[in-house]
Backbone as JSON, one array per atom type, in Angstrom:
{
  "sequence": "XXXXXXXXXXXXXXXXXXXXXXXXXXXXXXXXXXXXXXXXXXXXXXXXXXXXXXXXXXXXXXXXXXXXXXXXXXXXXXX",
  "N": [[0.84, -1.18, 0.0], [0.49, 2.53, -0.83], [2.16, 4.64, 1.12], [1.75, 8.47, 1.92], [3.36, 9.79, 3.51], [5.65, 8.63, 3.39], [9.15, 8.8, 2.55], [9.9, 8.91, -1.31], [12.09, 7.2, -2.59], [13.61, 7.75, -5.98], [12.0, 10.83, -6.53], [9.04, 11.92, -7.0], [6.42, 9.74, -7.27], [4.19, 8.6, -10.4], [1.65, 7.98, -9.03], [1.65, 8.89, -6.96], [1.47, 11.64, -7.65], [-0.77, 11.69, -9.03], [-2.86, 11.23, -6.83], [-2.2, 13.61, -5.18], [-3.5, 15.57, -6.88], [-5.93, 14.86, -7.58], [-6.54, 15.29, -5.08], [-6.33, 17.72, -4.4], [-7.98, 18.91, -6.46], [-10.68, 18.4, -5.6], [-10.94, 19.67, -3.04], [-10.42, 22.11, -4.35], [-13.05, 22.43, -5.35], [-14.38, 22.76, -3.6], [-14.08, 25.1, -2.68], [-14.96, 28.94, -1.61], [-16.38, 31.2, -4.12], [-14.49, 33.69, -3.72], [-12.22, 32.73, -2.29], [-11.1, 30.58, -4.24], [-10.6, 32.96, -6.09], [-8.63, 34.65, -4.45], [-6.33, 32.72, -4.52], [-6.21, 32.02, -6.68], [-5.09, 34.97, -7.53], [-2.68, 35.14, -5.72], [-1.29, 32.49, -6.56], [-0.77, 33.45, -9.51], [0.95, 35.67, -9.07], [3.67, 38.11, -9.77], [5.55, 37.58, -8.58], [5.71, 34.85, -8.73], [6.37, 34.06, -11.35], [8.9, 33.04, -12.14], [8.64, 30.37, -10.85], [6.24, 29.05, -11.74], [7.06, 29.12, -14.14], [9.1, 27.63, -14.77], [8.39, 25.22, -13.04], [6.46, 24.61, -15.39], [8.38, 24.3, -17.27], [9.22, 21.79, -16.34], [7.38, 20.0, -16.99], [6.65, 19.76, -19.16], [9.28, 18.74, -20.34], [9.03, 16.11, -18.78], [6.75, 15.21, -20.22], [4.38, 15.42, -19.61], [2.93, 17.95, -20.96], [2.38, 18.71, -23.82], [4.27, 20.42, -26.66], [3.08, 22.12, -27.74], [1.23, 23.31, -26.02], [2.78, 24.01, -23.81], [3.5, 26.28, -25.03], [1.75, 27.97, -25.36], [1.01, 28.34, -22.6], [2.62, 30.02, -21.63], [2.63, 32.28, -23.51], [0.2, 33.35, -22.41], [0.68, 33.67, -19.71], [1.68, 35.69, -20.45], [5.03, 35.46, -21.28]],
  "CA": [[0.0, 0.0, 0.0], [0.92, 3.86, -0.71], [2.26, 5.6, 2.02], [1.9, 9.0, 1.32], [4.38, 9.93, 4.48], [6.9, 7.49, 3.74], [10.02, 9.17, 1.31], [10.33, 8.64, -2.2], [13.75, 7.03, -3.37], [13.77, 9.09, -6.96], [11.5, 11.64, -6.28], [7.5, 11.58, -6.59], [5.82, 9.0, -8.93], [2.84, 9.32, -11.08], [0.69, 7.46, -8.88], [1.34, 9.94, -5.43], [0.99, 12.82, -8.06], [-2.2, 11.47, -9.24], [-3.59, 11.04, -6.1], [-2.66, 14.4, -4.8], [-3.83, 16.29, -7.65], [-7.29, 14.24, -6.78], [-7.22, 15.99, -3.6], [-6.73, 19.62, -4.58], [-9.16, 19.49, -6.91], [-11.85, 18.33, -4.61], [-10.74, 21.34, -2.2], [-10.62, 23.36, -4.81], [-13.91, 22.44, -5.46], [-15.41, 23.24, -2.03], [-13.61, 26.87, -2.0], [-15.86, 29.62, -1.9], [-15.63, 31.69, -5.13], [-13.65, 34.59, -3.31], [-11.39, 31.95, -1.76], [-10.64, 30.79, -5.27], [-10.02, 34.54, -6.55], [-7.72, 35.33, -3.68], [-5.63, 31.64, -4.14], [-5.55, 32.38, -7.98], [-3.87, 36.09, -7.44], [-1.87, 34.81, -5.07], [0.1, 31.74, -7.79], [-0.28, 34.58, -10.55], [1.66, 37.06, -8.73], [4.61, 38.72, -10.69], [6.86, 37.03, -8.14], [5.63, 33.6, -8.49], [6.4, 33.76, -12.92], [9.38, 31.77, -12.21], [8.75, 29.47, -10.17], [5.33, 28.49, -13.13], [7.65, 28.71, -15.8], [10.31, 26.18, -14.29], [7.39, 23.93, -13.07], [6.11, 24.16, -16.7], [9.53, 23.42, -18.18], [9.73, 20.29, -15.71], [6.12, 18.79, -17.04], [7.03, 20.01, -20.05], [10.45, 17.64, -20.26], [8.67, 15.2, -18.18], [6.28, 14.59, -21.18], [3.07, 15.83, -19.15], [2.32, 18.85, -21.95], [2.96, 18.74, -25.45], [5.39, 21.78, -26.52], [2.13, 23.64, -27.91], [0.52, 23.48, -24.58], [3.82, 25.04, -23.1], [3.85, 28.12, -25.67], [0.12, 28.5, -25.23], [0.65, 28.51, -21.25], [3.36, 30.82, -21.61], [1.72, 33.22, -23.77], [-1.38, 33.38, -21.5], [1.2, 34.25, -18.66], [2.85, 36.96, -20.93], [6.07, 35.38, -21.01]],
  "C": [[0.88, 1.24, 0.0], [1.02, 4.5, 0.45], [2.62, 6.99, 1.81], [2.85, 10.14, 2.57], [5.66, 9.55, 3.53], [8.02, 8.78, 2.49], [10.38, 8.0, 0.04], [12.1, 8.29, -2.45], [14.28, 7.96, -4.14], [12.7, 9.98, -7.31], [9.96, 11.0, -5.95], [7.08, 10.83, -7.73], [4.28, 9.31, -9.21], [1.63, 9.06, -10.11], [0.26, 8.7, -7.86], [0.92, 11.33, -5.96], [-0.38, 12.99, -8.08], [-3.35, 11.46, -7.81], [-3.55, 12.31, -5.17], [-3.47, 15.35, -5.34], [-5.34, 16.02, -7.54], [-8.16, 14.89, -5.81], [-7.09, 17.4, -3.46], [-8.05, 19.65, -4.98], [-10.72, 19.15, -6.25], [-11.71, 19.66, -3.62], [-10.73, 22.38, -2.9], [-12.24, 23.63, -5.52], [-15.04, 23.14, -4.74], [-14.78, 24.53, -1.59], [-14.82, 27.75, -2.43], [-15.36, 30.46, -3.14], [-14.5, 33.23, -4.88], [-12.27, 34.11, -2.99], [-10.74, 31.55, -3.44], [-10.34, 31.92, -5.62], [-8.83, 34.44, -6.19], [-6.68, 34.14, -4.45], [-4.95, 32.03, -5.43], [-4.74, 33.88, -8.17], [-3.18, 35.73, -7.03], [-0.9, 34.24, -6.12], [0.51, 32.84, -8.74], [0.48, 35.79, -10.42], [2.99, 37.08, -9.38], [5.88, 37.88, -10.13], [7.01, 36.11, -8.33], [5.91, 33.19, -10.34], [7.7, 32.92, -12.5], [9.74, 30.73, -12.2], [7.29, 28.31, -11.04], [6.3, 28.5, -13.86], [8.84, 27.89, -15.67], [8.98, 25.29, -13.96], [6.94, 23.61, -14.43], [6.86, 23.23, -17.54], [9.67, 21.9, -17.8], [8.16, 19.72, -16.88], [5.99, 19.34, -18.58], [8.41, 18.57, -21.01], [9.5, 16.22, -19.77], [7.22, 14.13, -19.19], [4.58, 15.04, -20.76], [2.23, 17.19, -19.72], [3.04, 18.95, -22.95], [3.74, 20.11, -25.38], [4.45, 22.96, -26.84], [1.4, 24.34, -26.68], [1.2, 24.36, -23.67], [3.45, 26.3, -23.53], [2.6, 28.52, -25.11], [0.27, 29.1, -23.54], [1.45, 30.08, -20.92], [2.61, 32.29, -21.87], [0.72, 34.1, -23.07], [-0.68, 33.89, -20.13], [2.29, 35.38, -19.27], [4.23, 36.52, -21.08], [6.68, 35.55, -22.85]]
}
């Protein structure tokens, strides 16, 4: 069974991703729509562009968005 404590050897695998990504979006389900607002200024803030556009590049490399999906994301964040 998944322990989602325990440490990864070489990093995080698809399954622990999959299963947290599961559990945002249920919480991000049950946010109120202000609570969403605030959460989404918050990642989009000017300070936080390179810390999205290195996560992009990783899931980008990592095979998890085609290269159009990158430009497109980019774009859409002005870069």
């Amino acid at each position: 069974m998944w322990n989602p404590f325990k440490k990864a050897k070489s990093g995080v695998s698809n399954a622990a991703m999959g299963m947290m990504a599961k559990i945002a979006e249920k919480k991000i389900k049950n946010m109120s729509p202000k609570e969403r607002e605030k959460m989404a200024r918050e990642a989009f803030n000017p300070k936080n562009k390179g810390k999205l556009l290195s996560a992009m590049e990783m899931m980008r490399k990592g095979g998890q968005i085609s290269e159009e999906q990158y430009r497109m994301a980019k774009e859409k964040l002005g870069f």
